[in-house]
Amino acid sequence: MQLLYSWFRSRPLVSDTLWAVLLFLLSLLESLAERSPGQVLLALALCTLVALRRRYPDFALWAGALLAFLQLGLAHNVYVSDMALLVLGYGAAAFGNKWTSRAALALGLVSGPLAFVAFSDAWIDKPSTMFFSVVASTPFVLSWVLGRFTSIRRAYYLELEDRAARLERERDAQAKVAVAAERARIARELHDVVAHNVSVMIVQADGASYVMDAAPDQAKEALGTIAATGRQALAEMRRLLGLLRSEETTGEYVPQPGVEQLPDLLEQVRSAGLPVDFSVEGDPRPLPRGVELTAYRIVQEALTNARKHGGPQASATVRMRFQDSDLAMVIEDDGRGASAELVTTGGEDGFGHGLIGMRERVGMVGGSLDAGPRVGGGFRIEAVLPLGSAR
């Protein structure tokens, strides 16, 4: 039964036609009993309008009203086919425009008195007849009320469907934004891992090949550094790739680095041939996790750029100052520095995008970053990361 109901509900013209045919058969039996060909034609016209009431509600109402006035004018009696007028009033209220709906209500209110005027000559002399003439309009008014309720309910359902579709579009848009943000974050992490660790491995490999014959012990130490750096890079890359998998597998990877790992990072940089002076001012305290990762990545990227662009004789300085509400960081080197193209727009093949990544990281935690050539040569990066009040 549910399947049959759903089938007819999805095909309103079929269901309306079946009801119209049923009403016409009842009217046909009545007309055959009275032997009235005109009654058959009237029933056929009204039942046709019933079949078309959803598709053409305005036309169906006015055509039905015209047939009703014609029937009243010819002083015919009330027939079974006149039940179609109730259906047409309902259809006008449910599916017609605003003015057609109002017209259906007005016609329904005057239908009873007009019928009594047409079919009764003594209705004025009897107050009870006048009362019943008004009551006779009740079925038409109730049909209109039911149609109006159907119209309001349909509009409510359409609003719900539109709201659901709008929410679904907004959810898809938010999902796309979240995916884009996650991809950008993973790209920054991969850049930091690859740029730093691979550059260290290249420097150590070049040094090992240079001293392979003259100092085998130093070459062996450089190869050990390459192996340790490669394992560290591989572990971080596995962690980042784990973010692209299910949540159940992300816990297998090492946590993201923080300020506690800075001494290991500086030692790795020094072993790659870049002297680094590190100092901390103020009263150190625990940092928010996002700020801690941002500070580590800024130092990592700055020292990686110093090795790339500073030249063989460059040295670097890393200063961290804990203030009341923020962490100030200054990383500078005395090498050749980077070109203006790398500083402002990033060069080709990904060179220079580390500075862009640093600005994005600092912006995500609400801080500020200033990067540019240093007075007297070299390059300087100054970042301020908010921490909240120390109190």
Short mmCIF file of C-alpha atoms in Angstrom, two decimals:
data_model
loop_
_atom_site.label_atom_id
_atom_site.label_comp_id
_atom_site.label_asym_id
_atom_site.label_seq_id
_atom_site.Cartn_x
_atom_site.Cartn_y
_atom_site.Cartn_z
CA MET A 1 0.00 0.00 0.00
CA GLN A 2 2.83 2.38 0.79
CA LEU A 3 4.43 1.74 -2.61
CA LEU A 4 1.08 2.31 -4.33
CA TYR A 5 0.54 5.54 -2.40
CA SER A 6 4.04 6.77 -3.26
CA TRP A 7 3.48 5.90 -6.93
CA PHE A 8 0.24 7.90 -7.14
CA ARG A 9 1.76 10.77 -5.11
CA SER A 10 4.59 11.10 -7.61
CA ARG A 11 2.05 11.13 -10.50
CA PRO A 12 -0.65 13.67 -9.50
CA LEU A 13 -2.19 13.85 -12.97
CA VAL A 14 -2.91 10.11 -12.93
CA SER A 15 -4.55 10.22 -9.50
CA ASP A 16 -6.62 13.31 -10.41
CA THR A 17 -7.75 11.64 -13.62
CA LEU A 18 -8.87 8.53 -11.73
CA TRP A 19 -10.93 10.64 -9.31
CA ALA A 20 -12.42 12.55 -12.23
CA VAL A 21 -13.37 9.31 -13.99
CA LEU A 22 -15.00 7.98 -10.83
CA LEU A 23 -17.02 11.18 -10.40
CA PHE A 24 -18.06 11.11 -14.06
CA LEU A 25 -19.28 7.51 -13.76
CA LEU A 26 -21.46 8.47 -10.78
CA SER A 27 -22.79 11.47 -12.67
CA LEU A 28 -23.42 9.31 -15.73
CA LEU A 29 -25.59 6.93 -13.71
CA GLU A 30 -27.60 9.89 -12.45
CA SER A 31 -28.00 11.41 -15.93
CA LEU A 32 -29.06 8.08 -17.43
CA ALA A 33 -31.74 7.79 -14.79
CA GLU A 34 -33.02 11.28 -15.58
CA ARG A 35 -32.31 10.98 -19.33
CA SER A 36 -30.64 14.40 -19.51
CA PRO A 37 -27.98 14.82 -22.25
CA GLY A 38 -27.15 18.32 -20.98
CA GLN A 39 -26.35 16.90 -17.59
CA VAL A 40 -23.86 14.50 -19.22
CA LEU A 41 -22.09 17.36 -20.98
CA LEU A 42 -21.96 19.38 -17.74
CA ALA A 43 -20.55 16.41 -15.83
CA LEU A 44 -17.95 15.77 -18.57
CA ALA A 45 -16.77 19.41 -18.47
CA LEU A 46 -16.57 19.56 -14.67
CA CYS A 47 -14.75 16.21 -14.40
CA THR A 48 -12.25 17.32 -17.04
CA LEU A 49 -11.52 20.39 -14.94
CA VAL A 50 -10.99 18.14 -11.90
CA ALA A 51 -8.34 16.20 -13.83
CA LEU A 52 -6.56 19.47 -14.73
CA ARG A 53 -6.90 21.25 -11.38
CA ARG A 54 -3.23 20.83 -10.32
CA ARG A 55 -1.65 21.73 -13.62
CA TYR A 56 -3.99 24.65 -14.44
CA PRO A 57 -5.60 25.68 -11.10
CA ASP A 58 -6.48 29.24 -12.17
CA PHE A 59 -8.14 28.17 -15.42
CA ALA A 60 -9.96 25.31 -13.71
CA LEU A 61 -11.49 27.62 -11.09
CA TRP A 62 -12.74 30.26 -13.52
CA ALA A 63 -14.04 27.68 -15.98
CA GLY A 64 -15.82 25.85 -13.16
CA ALA A 65 -17.31 29.15 -11.92
CA LEU A 66 -18.57 29.88 -15.44
CA LEU A 67 -20.24 26.46 -15.63
CA ALA A 68 -21.77 26.98 -12.16
CA PHE A 69 -23.24 30.36 -13.13
CA LEU A 70 -24.56 28.82 -16.36
CA GLN A 71 -26.25 26.09 -14.34
CA LEU A 72 -27.76 28.69 -11.99
CA GLY A 73 -28.93 30.80 -14.90
CA LEU A 74 -30.72 27.86 -16.51
CA ALA A 75 -32.34 27.06 -13.12
CA HIS A 76 -31.16 23.46 -13.23
CA ASN A 77 -31.15 21.32 -10.12
CA VAL A 78 -28.06 20.35 -8.08
CA TYR A 79 -26.29 17.28 -9.54
CA VAL A 80 -23.67 14.82 -8.32
CA SER A 81 -21.16 16.37 -10.71
CA ASP A 82 -21.41 19.63 -8.74
CA MET A 83 -19.12 18.01 -6.18
CA ALA A 84 -16.38 18.93 -8.65
CA LEU A 85 -16.87 22.56 -7.63
CA LEU A 86 -15.65 21.70 -4.12
CA VAL A 87 -12.56 20.07 -5.59
CA LEU A 88 -11.91 23.08 -7.86
CA GLY A 89 -12.15 25.47 -4.87
CA TYR A 90 -9.70 23.31 -2.97
CA GLY A 91 -7.33 23.23 -5.95
CA ALA A 92 -7.45 27.01 -6.37
CA ALA A 93 -6.55 27.54 -2.70
CA ALA A 94 -3.84 24.88 -2.73
CA PHE A 95 -2.17 25.44 -6.11
CA GLY A 96 -3.45 28.73 -7.55
CA ASN A 97 -2.01 32.21 -7.24
CA LYS A 98 -2.99 34.68 -4.54
CA TRP A 99 -5.86 36.34 -6.40
CA THR A 100 -7.32 33.06 -7.60
CA SER A 101 -7.31 31.77 -4.03
CA ARG A 102 -9.14 34.87 -2.80
CA ALA A 103 -11.64 34.59 -5.62
CA ALA A 104 -12.29 30.94 -4.68
CA LEU A 105 -13.09 32.01 -1.11
CA ALA A 106 -15.45 34.75 -2.28
CA LEU A 107 -17.25 32.40 -4.68
CA GLY A 108 -17.54 29.81 -1.91
CA LEU A 109 -19.16 32.34 0.45
CA VAL A 110 -21.84 33.37 -2.06
CA SER A 111 -22.44 29.89 -3.49
CA GLY A 112 -25.10 28.93 -0.93
CA PRO A 113 -27.24 32.08 -1.19
CA LEU A 114 -27.00 32.05 -4.99
CA ALA A 115 -28.16 28.44 -5.10
CA PHE A 116 -31.16 29.23 -2.90
CA VAL A 117 -31.99 32.27 -5.05
CA ALA A 118 -31.89 30.14 -8.20
CA PHE A 119 -33.73 27.08 -6.92
CA SER A 120 -36.22 28.52 -4.37
CA ASP A 121 -38.82 31.24 -4.83
CA ALA A 122 -39.94 31.54 -1.21
CA TRP A 123 -36.60 31.85 0.52
CA ILE A 124 -37.05 35.59 1.30
CA ASP A 125 -40.24 34.98 3.29
CA LYS A 126 -38.64 32.44 5.56
CA PRO A 127 -35.76 33.56 7.84
CA SER A 128 -34.82 29.93 8.40
CA THR A 129 -34.35 29.50 4.66
CA MET A 130 -32.01 32.51 4.63
CA PHE A 131 -30.01 30.96 7.45
CA PHE A 132 -29.72 27.63 5.66
CA SER A 133 -28.69 29.41 2.46
CA VAL A 134 -25.69 30.80 4.34
CA VAL A 135 -24.95 27.43 5.95
CA ALA A 136 -24.99 25.86 2.48
CA SER A 137 -21.73 27.75 1.73
CA THR A 138 -19.95 25.87 4.52
CA PRO A 139 -18.67 22.95 2.35
CA PHE A 140 -17.12 25.38 -0.12
CA VAL A 141 -15.50 27.40 2.67
CA LEU A 142 -14.15 24.24 4.32
CA SER A 143 -12.74 23.08 0.98
CA TRP A 144 -11.00 26.41 0.61
CA VAL A 145 -9.60 26.23 4.17
CA LEU A 146 -8.28 22.72 3.52
CA GLY A 147 -6.66 23.85 0.28
CA ARG A 148 -5.10 26.84 2.01
CA PHE A 149 -3.69 24.57 4.70
CA THR A 150 -2.23 22.33 1.99
CA SER A 151 -0.63 25.36 0.31
CA ILE A 152 0.95 26.52 3.57
CA ARG A 153 2.21 23.04 4.36
CA ARG A 154 3.70 22.65 0.89
CA ALA A 155 5.43 26.02 1.17
CA TYR A 156 6.80 24.98 4.56
CA TYR A 157 8.18 21.74 3.13
CA LEU A 158 9.72 23.60 0.22
CA GLU A 159 11.37 25.98 2.68
CA LEU A 160 12.73 23.02 4.64
CA GLU A 161 14.09 21.44 1.48
CA ASP A 162 15.67 24.71 0.41
CA ARG A 163 17.20 25.18 3.85
CA ALA A 164 18.54 21.62 3.82
CA ALA A 165 20.04 22.14 0.36
CA ARG A 166 21.55 25.45 1.48
CA LEU A 167 23.02 23.87 4.61
CA GLU A 168 24.42 21.05 2.52
CA ARG A 169 26.06 23.53 0.16
CA GLU A 170 27.48 25.47 3.11
CA ARG A 171 28.74 22.24 4.66
CA ASP A 172 30.43 21.26 1.38
CA ALA A 173 31.98 24.72 1.12
CA GLN A 174 33.24 24.56 4.70
CA ALA A 175 34.61 21.07 4.06
CA LYS A 176 36.47 22.35 0.99
CA VAL A 177 37.89 25.25 2.99
CA ALA A 178 38.95 22.87 5.76
CA VAL A 179 40.57 20.52 3.24
CA ALA A 180 42.41 23.41 1.59
CA ALA A 181 43.63 24.65 4.98
CA GLU A 182 44.76 21.16 5.97
CA ARG A 183 46.57 20.70 2.66
CA ALA A 184 48.32 24.04 3.13
CA ARG A 185 49.34 23.06 6.66
CA ILE A 186 50.70 19.70 5.53
CA ALA A 187 52.51 21.40 2.64
CA ARG A 188 54.19 23.77 5.10
CA GLU A 189 55.22 20.88 7.34
CA LEU A 190 56.60 18.89 4.41
CA HIS A 191 58.51 21.92 3.19
CA ASP A 192 60.08 22.45 6.59
CA VAL A 193 61.02 18.79 6.98
CA VAL A 194 62.37 18.29 3.46
CA ALA A 195 64.12 21.65 3.11
CA HIS A 196 65.95 21.39 6.42
CA ASN A 197 66.86 17.71 6.62
CA VAL A 198 67.72 17.24 2.97
CA SER A 199 69.95 20.32 2.97
CA VAL A 200 71.78 18.96 6.03
CA MET A 201 72.22 15.61 4.30
CA ILE A 202 73.58 17.29 1.16
CA VAL A 203 76.10 19.33 3.14
CA GLN A 204 77.24 16.27 5.11
CA ALA A 205 77.49 14.16 1.96
CA ASP A 206 79.61 16.81 0.22
CA GLY A 207 81.86 17.04 3.28
CA ALA A 208 82.21 13.26 3.53
CA SER A 209 83.22 12.93 -0.12
CA TYR A 210 85.75 15.75 0.33
CA VAL A 211 87.51 14.18 3.35
CA MET A 212 86.97 10.54 2.48
CA ASP A 213 90.63 9.87 1.72
CA ALA A 214 92.30 12.40 4.01
CA ALA A 215 90.19 11.91 7.16
CA PRO A 216 88.18 8.67 7.14
CA ASP A 217 86.98 9.24 10.72
CA GLN A 218 85.38 12.57 9.81
CA ALA A 219 83.81 11.00 6.75
CA LYS A 220 82.40 8.22 8.90
CA GLU A 221 80.98 10.77 11.33
CA ALA A 222 79.38 12.70 8.48
CA LEU A 223 77.78 9.51 7.15
CA GLY A 224 76.39 8.83 10.62
CA THR A 225 74.90 12.31 10.68
CA ILE A 226 73.35 11.70 7.27
CA ALA A 227 71.78 8.47 8.49
CA ALA A 228 70.39 10.09 11.67
CA THR A 229 69.04 13.06 9.73
CA GLY A 230 67.42 10.77 7.17
CA ARG A 231 65.73 8.72 9.89
CA GLN A 232 64.44 11.88 11.52
CA ALA A 233 63.10 13.18 8.20
CA LEU A 234 61.50 9.82 7.46
CA ALA A 235 59.80 9.73 10.87
CA GLU A 236 58.36 13.24 10.42
CA MET A 237 57.21 12.48 6.88
CA ARG A 238 55.46 9.33 8.13
CA ARG A 239 53.71 11.41 10.76
CA LEU A 240 52.57 13.94 8.19
CA LEU A 241 51.36 11.28 5.79
CA GLY A 242 49.51 9.70 8.68
CA LEU A 243 47.38 12.85 8.86
CA LEU A 244 45.96 11.88 5.48
CA ARG A 245 44.79 8.52 6.80
CA SER A 246 42.18 7.57 9.36
CA GLU A 247 42.28 8.94 12.87
CA GLU A 248 43.09 5.51 14.27
CA THR A 249 46.53 5.49 12.66
CA THR A 250 47.68 9.00 13.49
CA GLY A 251 48.59 8.10 17.04
CA GLU A 252 51.43 5.85 15.87
CA TYR A 253 53.63 8.75 14.86
CA VAL A 254 55.93 10.96 16.92
CA PRO A 255 54.56 14.27 18.27
CA GLN A 256 55.34 17.50 16.48
CA PRO A 257 58.59 19.20 17.51
CA GLY A 258 58.68 22.10 19.93
CA VAL A 259 61.06 24.42 21.72
CA GLU A 260 62.51 21.47 23.68
CA GLN A 261 63.94 20.10 20.43
CA LEU A 262 65.72 23.36 19.52
CA PRO A 263 69.10 22.27 21.02
CA ASP A 264 69.04 19.14 18.84
CA LEU A 265 68.17 21.26 15.82
CA LEU A 266 70.98 23.72 16.52
CA GLU A 267 73.48 20.90 17.01
CA GLN A 268 72.41 19.41 13.71
CA VAL A 269 72.89 22.77 11.99
CA ARG A 270 76.31 23.25 13.56
CA SER A 271 77.37 19.80 12.40
CA ALA A 272 76.36 20.84 8.87
CA GLY A 273 78.91 23.67 8.98
CA LEU A 274 76.92 26.71 10.11
CA PRO A 275 78.07 28.19 13.46
CA VAL A 276 75.02 29.21 15.53
CA ASP A 277 74.93 31.28 18.71
CA PHE A 278 71.79 30.64 20.83
CA SER A 279 70.58 32.71 23.77
CA VAL A 280 67.38 32.97 25.83
CA GLU A 281 66.32 36.07 27.74
CA GLY A 282 63.56 36.56 30.25
CA ASP A 283 61.76 33.96 32.32
CA PRO A 284 61.03 30.82 30.20
CA ARG A 285 57.60 29.26 30.71
CA PRO A 286 55.42 26.65 29.00
CA LEU A 287 54.14 27.72 25.59
CA PRO A 288 50.86 26.94 23.83
CA ARG A 289 51.33 24.00 21.49
CA GLY A 290 50.67 26.03 18.35
CA VAL A 291 53.10 28.76 19.38
CA GLU A 292 55.73 26.16 20.30
CA LEU A 293 55.55 24.48 16.89
CA THR A 294 55.57 27.85 15.13
CA ALA A 295 58.70 28.95 17.03
CA TYR A 296 60.50 25.72 16.15
CA ARG A 297 59.59 25.93 12.46
CA ILE A 298 60.65 29.57 12.22
CA VAL A 299 64.09 28.78 13.63
CA GLN A 300 64.37 25.72 11.39
CA GLU A 301 63.42 27.58 8.21
CA ALA A 302 65.60 30.61 9.04
CA LEU A 303 68.70 28.48 9.62
CA THR A 304 67.97 26.44 6.50
CA ASN A 305 67.84 29.68 4.46
CA ALA A 306 71.08 30.83 6.10
CA ARG A 307 72.82 27.64 4.93
CA LYS A 308 71.38 27.97 1.44
CA HIS A 309 72.04 31.65 0.81
CA GLY A 310 74.61 32.73 3.41
CA GLY A 311 77.71 31.29 1.83
CA PRO A 312 80.50 29.14 3.27
CA GLN A 313 81.73 31.69 5.84
CA ALA A 314 78.33 32.66 7.28
CA SER A 315 77.33 32.32 10.92
CA ALA A 316 73.95 32.76 12.58
CA THR A 317 72.47 33.99 15.84
CA VAL A 318 69.21 32.87 17.46
CA ARG A 319 67.80 34.99 20.29
CA MET A 320 64.57 34.27 22.15
CA ARG A 321 63.12 36.75 24.65
CA PHE A 322 60.20 35.84 26.92
CA GLN A 323 58.17 38.97 27.64
CA ASP A 324 55.06 39.52 29.71
CA SER A 325 52.58 38.68 26.94
CA ASP A 326 54.61 37.48 23.97
CA LEU A 327 57.70 35.66 22.76
CA ALA A 328 60.11 37.72 20.65
CA MET A 329 62.47 35.87 18.33
CA VAL A 330 65.34 37.19 16.25
CA ILE A 331 67.26 34.96 13.83
CA GLU A 332 69.94 36.61 11.75
CA ASP A 333 73.08 35.68 9.83
CA ASP A 334 76.03 37.60 8.43
CA GLY A 335 76.17 35.87 5.05
CA ARG A 336 75.23 37.05 1.61
CA GLY A 337 71.47 37.03 2.32
CA ALA A 338 68.62 36.27 -0.07
CA SER A 339 67.52 38.17 -3.15
CA ALA A 340 64.58 40.55 -3.10
CA GLU A 341 62.62 38.17 -5.33
CA LEU A 342 62.86 35.39 -2.76
CA VAL A 343 61.87 37.73 0.07
CA THR A 344 58.78 39.25 -1.56
CA THR A 345 57.28 36.77 -4.02
CA GLY A 346 59.22 33.50 -3.74
CA GLY A 347 61.40 32.21 -6.50
CA GLU A 348 60.84 29.43 -8.99
CA ASP A 349 60.71 25.73 -8.12
CA GLY A 350 59.63 26.41 -4.56
CA PHE A 351 62.65 28.52 -3.47
CA GLY A 352 61.57 31.34 -1.20
CA HIS A 353 58.25 29.80 -0.23
CA GLY A 354 59.63 29.08 3.23
CA LEU A 355 59.27 32.77 4.08
CA ILE A 356 55.67 32.67 2.87
CA GLY A 357 55.09 29.62 5.06
CA MET A 358 56.58 31.43 8.06
CA ARG A 359 54.24 34.38 7.57
CA GLU A 360 51.27 32.00 7.36
CA ARG A 361 52.31 30.20 10.55
CA VAL A 362 52.79 33.43 12.46
CA GLY A 363 49.46 34.76 11.20
CA MET A 364 47.66 31.61 12.39
CA VAL A 365 48.74 32.24 16.00
CA GLY A 366 48.03 35.98 15.82
CA GLY A 367 51.66 37.15 15.74
CA SER A 368 53.75 39.33 13.46
CA LEU A 369 56.85 38.68 11.37
CA ASP A 370 59.39 40.98 9.76
CA ALA A 371 61.96 39.53 7.35
CA GLY A 372 64.49 41.26 5.14
CA PRO A 373 68.16 42.03 4.46
CA ARG A 374 70.26 42.89 7.47
CA VAL A 375 72.20 46.15 7.81
CA GLY A 376 75.83 45.34 7.09
CA GLY A 377 75.03 42.18 5.12
CA GLY A 378 73.18 38.99 5.81
CA PHE A 379 69.54 38.39 6.58
CA ARG A 380 67.33 39.03 9.60
CA ILE A 381 64.02 37.50 10.70
CA GLU A 382 62.13 38.96 13.64
CA ALA A 383 58.92 37.35 14.92
CA VAL A 384 56.62 38.18 17.83
CA LEU A 385 54.29 35.40 19.02
CA PRO A 386 51.53 36.22 21.55
CA LEU A 387 51.50 34.11 24.74
CA GLY A 388 49.00 35.80 27.03
CA SER A 389 49.83 37.45 30.32
CA ALA A 390 52.45 35.73 32.50
CA ARG A 391 50.29 36.48 35.53
#
